[in-house]
């Protein structure tokens, strides 16, 4: 099957300093891919550029061989939890409904069927009973699940997630990983910015090692080696994988 | 120039200095809107002080105003700490409630005395020379010169004494606290100074010009320099220039003096925004133009390096491929290649491009020092 | 009371104040949630030169023409603020303070310029500074209601888009919603809301009408739609309340009175609103502290008894007093534990755990271990 995402010679710069240099990347369809790299490596920038939230200085991104705009409805996005104000006066189900705004089109409001969908998505992440709770009264893990549910209702073919496992409790982490696996079994492609090197090989099929440029990418078993980690983190890797 | 005109300009210049000094720190600490809040919120303090003394240039007024200014800061801080109202909303709420109180006090109790809201908001510099300081029958000059002058001196003394601490508190509040310099206390001291300056200056120039002089010259100076001492110096120079030239323009147009000064503050910023040596739009545009080529060359050599020796090298390293994949226009790509070749970073081999040793080094360096 | 409602001026003022309160309440909600509280202040100050220029160009004092001028200037000011932060390293607060004071200064120059017009008295324009509710005529109120009604219709039409824009603009962008246009649209609606109120409340206090109803409404609900409705009601009631008070009392200006009413509602809301109110939080804290203290006493009795043969071994109050030297409420706590049947009082005056008390202690200890 064709690649879900193809990134070619992508260079991104803030003002005049480059954040990503000449990235090439193929994400095969139907895999779970981790994006790993030190702080400031450009992981979030890469995700945002794929979503065309950031305009690249050069290069291009293709999703199923097309531009983002034409396939936007088949891409789901889970931003970093810290990117929004959780004191906003709204409930969990309202946030999940926002995932349907793209499909609804202008002026139309979400109706009964949309609410049922949102509730189902909340059930899928295990917090259906919190649907009407104000979002600031949710724990960090629950907030992360709300974001995940919002992406699930988008019913996308590709999911891009920015640090969904950052700072969540163990139960939430298990739930999220289960959902990622379910998504994969449904043939979806999931790209996850990830910070915990120890869990990369157990959670993911593929990995992209990133530090401003692409250090390596491919199946975890081939690519996720001590040598490439050293290259990525500049010899500052404290974690050595168990010999498997 | 009549002695009156000279005195007006002198008062204007002193006010400008007194405002620009603490204003620099306000701008750097990202609290510029506190000048707006405080200069409005002092109104009830001034009114009550005026009721007590019957005199608009009494030192008690300055103290009363400063107290209301500090009250503003304390109230904003309290509202923020309750976590029920955000800081920006708290600032807006507190100062407008205090200002409204002041307006009501004036309307109800000061109907027939010389104090109206227009005067506080707008000021009337032209009247400054009429209110004179006389001691034992000697005319010592306009009273506002002394009130603004002493507050200005106080600001200067405070900044000189605590320069190091203020600098630290502004750029690294946490470090300042660990070194035991009490950034909170410095903050309140600075806010107290802002309040006193605002009270001393309102009579002459009005509260809005206080904001213009506290915020405008420092942000203009910020376009010119990265150094704190220079920034203070430039702010003072810009503020005094704006005050004096504003006066003359107002004189020529027969318009509001405070308004003209504020307008000049705006013009100064507009000019500097265009022509400032590093931060200016013109400089940035030229720099971008220059860097565009350098950036493109770097991108090209990195691209070549990434694909050097790989199976797809033959395809990736061709000139026509650059147009396709880096999304470069044909003439632009050709131009970049010829510039890079001229710098001996690469050389063409048939249709394809190969890096020289220097080119490879440049690419590696660019990757490491991103 | 009745004669008030028959009074033309009073009816006009009240209707005008209610209209402006409701509309600024609705749009202020979004401004406050998007941390743009102080943008309202900048826009309202910046509207002044627009008013002046509209008059100079058209020679008309028709409310609609002056509002269009004010709106254009206010809109231009927001664009200027955004442009300054986009092109320089100057922060939001500095850009706001600068734009606000410079625009206002230019407005003053224009007003003094207009003063010299032979054919026009300045009176009508002056009311924009501090607002002159009493000068409102039916035509003004109709204009306000039509403009405000249009703004509300747009708000309702694009409700879900504005909601997602305010909560998570980046996600909205990933849905390929035109975030830039939505942002521009919502800001324009805010400008409309401000312009509507200028004539009644004045440029200085208008920002309070944007912030206060929304800040108060936030305390009462966790739902955006309901927040907008409550905010409209609070805004309208503050308007009516202010108009009532100022009409029935001499020398009480309408604008400031409305603002103080709205501020009062904020204070009351922050303190007593259910769930978010500070009072309830204080009560929750006190109850929790009391519970923790009595738990500590219970556990101490448990610890002391452990050293003896039975967990029900009694101890004198003095022994507990040593372990809680600061507990002035020791006796009260003991009595409350006693009334709950967790401890019993021996004839010797000593306290001992009952079986229920022992069970409670074991449960508490088990909880602490996990």
CSV table of C-alpha atoms in Angstrom, one decimal, chain C residues 33-166:
chain,number,residue,atom,x,y,z
C,33,UNK,CA,-11.7,34.5,27.6
C,34,UNK,CA,-9.2,35.3,24.8
C,35,UNK,CA,-7.1,37.4,27.2
C,36,UNK,CA,-8.0,40.6,25.3
C,37,UNK,CA,-9.5,42.5,28.2
C,38,UNK,CA,-7.1,45.4,27.8
C,39,UNK,CA,-7.5,45.5,24.0
C,40,UNK,CA,-10.9,47.0,24.7
C,41,UNK,CA,-9.3,49.8,26.6
C,42,UNK,CA,-6.9,50.5,23.7
C,43,UNK,CA,-9.8,50.3,21.1
C,44,UNK,CA,-12.0,52.7,23.1
C,45,UNK,CA,-9.2,55.3,23.6
C,46,UNK,CA,-8.1,54.9,20.0
C,47,UNK,CA,-11.7,55.7,18.8
C,48,UNK,CA,-11.3,59.3,19.7
C,49,UNK,CA,-9.4,60.5,16.6
C,50,UNK,CA,-11.9,58.6,14.5
C,51,UNK,CA,-14.7,60.6,16.0
C,52,UNK,CA,-12.9,63.8,15.4
C,53,UNK,CA,-11.9,62.9,11.8
C,54,UNK,CA,-15.4,61.8,11.0
C,55,UNK,CA,-16.7,65.1,12.1
C,56,UNK,CA,-14.1,67.1,10.3
C,57,UNK,CA,-14.7,65.2,7.0
C,58,UNK,CA,-18.5,65.2,7.1
C,59,UNK,CA,-19.3,68.1,9.3
C,60,UNK,CA,-22.0,65.9,10.8
C,61,UNK,CA,-22.7,64.9,14.3
C,62,UNK,CA,-25.1,62.1,13.4
C,63,UNK,CA,-24.4,59.1,15.7
C,64,UNK,CA,-24.0,56.7,12.9
C,65,UNK,CA,-21.3,58.7,11.1
C,66,UNK,CA,-19.4,59.3,14.4
C,67,UNK,CA,-19.6,55.6,15.2
C,68,UNK,CA,-18.3,54.6,11.9
C,69,UNK,CA,-15.3,56.9,12.4
C,70,UNK,CA,-14.8,55.6,15.9
C,71,UNK,CA,-15.0,52.0,14.7
C,72,UNK,CA,-12.5,52.5,11.9
C,73,UNK,CA,-10.0,54.1,14.2
C,74,UNK,CA,-10.5,51.5,16.8
C,75,UNK,CA,-10.1,48.8,14.3
C,76,UNK,CA,-7.0,50.4,12.9
C,77,UNK,CA,-5.6,50.5,16.4
C,78,UNK,CA,-6.0,46.7,16.8
C,79,UNK,CA,-4.3,46.2,13.5
C,80,UNK,CA,-1.4,48.5,14.6
C,81,UNK,CA,-1.0,46.6,17.9
C,82,UNK,CA,-0.9,43.3,16.0
C,83,UNK,CA,1.6,44.7,13.4
C,84,UNK,CA,3.9,46.0,16.1
C,85,UNK,CA,4.1,42.6,17.9
C,86,UNK,CA,4.5,40.7,14.6
C,87,UNK,CA,7.4,42.8,13.3
C,88,UNK,CA,9.3,43.7,16.5
C,89,UNK,CA,10.2,42.2,19.8
C,90,UNK,CA,8.0,44.6,21.6
C,91,UNK,CA,5.4,42.7,23.7
C,92,UNK,CA,1.6,42.9,23.7
C,93,UNK,CA,1.4,45.3,26.7
C,94,UNK,CA,3.9,47.7,25.3
C,95,UNK,CA,2.2,47.9,21.9
C,96,UNK,CA,-1.2,48.4,23.6
C,97,UNK,CA,0.0,51.2,25.9
C,98,UNK,CA,1.7,52.9,23.0
C,99,UNK,CA,-1.2,52.7,20.5
C,100,UNK,CA,-3.7,53.7,23.1
C,101,UNK,CA,-1.9,56.9,24.2
C,102,UNK,CA,-0.7,58.0,20.8
C,103,UNK,CA,-4.1,57.5,19.1
C,104,UNK,CA,-5.7,59.4,22.1
C,105,UNK,CA,-3.2,62.2,21.7
C,106,UNK,CA,-4.0,62.6,18.1
C,107,UNK,CA,-7.7,62.6,19.0
C,108,UNK,CA,-7.0,65.5,21.4
C,109,UNK,CA,-5.2,67.4,18.7
C,110,UNK,CA,-8.2,66.9,16.4
C,111,UNK,CA,-10.6,68.0,19.1
C,112,UNK,CA,-8.7,71.3,19.8
C,113,UNK,CA,-8.6,71.8,16.1
C,114,UNK,CA,-12.4,71.3,15.8
C,115,UNK,CA,-12.9,73.8,18.7
C,116,UNK,CA,-11.8,76.5,16.4
C,117,UNK,CA,-14.4,75.7,13.7
C,118,UNK,CA,-16.7,78.8,13.6
C,119,UNK,CA,-19.8,76.8,12.7
C,120,UNK,CA,-19.6,73.9,15.2
C,121,UNK,CA,-19.7,73.8,18.9
C,122,UNK,CA,-17.6,71.0,20.3
C,123,UNK,CA,-20.2,69.9,22.8
C,124,UNK,CA,-21.5,66.9,20.9
C,125,UNK,CA,-18.0,65.5,20.5
C,126,UNK,CA,-16.9,66.2,24.0
C,127,UNK,CA,-19.4,63.7,25.3
C,128,UNK,CA,-17.3,60.9,23.8
C,129,UNK,CA,-14.6,61.5,26.3
C,130,UNK,CA,-16.6,60.8,29.4
C,131,UNK,CA,-19.9,59.9,28.0
C,132,UNK,CA,-23.0,61.9,28.3
C,133,UNK,CA,-25.9,59.6,28.8
C,134,UNK,CA,-28.3,62.4,29.4
C,135,UNK,CA,-27.7,63.7,25.9
C,136,UNK,CA,-28.9,60.4,24.3
C,137,UNK,CA,-31.9,60.8,22.0
C,138,UNK,CA,-34.1,58.1,20.6
C,139,UNK,CA,-32.3,58.1,17.3
C,140,UNK,CA,-29.0,57.2,19.2
C,141,UNK,CA,-30.7,54.3,21.0
C,142,UNK,CA,-32.1,53.0,17.7
C,143,UNK,CA,-28.7,53.1,16.1
C,144,UNK,CA,-27.1,51.3,19.0
C,145,UNK,CA,-29.8,48.6,19.0
C,146,UNK,CA,-29.5,48.0,15.3
C,147,UNK,CA,-25.7,47.9,15.2
C,148,UNK,CA,-25.6,45.7,18.3
C,149,UNK,CA,-28.4,43.5,17.1
C,150,UNK,CA,-26.4,42.9,13.9
C,151,UNK,CA,-23.3,42.1,15.9
C,152,UNK,CA,-25.3,39.6,18.0
C,153,UNK,CA,-26.7,37.9,14.9
C,154,UNK,CA,-23.2,37.4,13.5
C,155,UNK,CA,-22.2,36.0,16.9
C,156,UNK,CA,-25.0,33.5,16.9
C,157,UNK,CA,-24.5,32.5,13.2
C,158,UNK,CA,-20.8,31.7,13.7
C,159,UNK,CA,-21.2,30.6,17.3
C,160,UNK,CA,-19.4,27.3,17.1
C,161,UNK,CA,-16.6,28.7,15.0
C,162,UNK,CA,-16.0,31.6,17.4
C,163,UNK,CA,-16.1,29.1,20.3
C,164,UNK,CA,-13.4,26.8,18.8
C,165,UNK,CA,-11.4,29.9,17.9
C,166,UNK,CA,-11.4,31.1,21.5
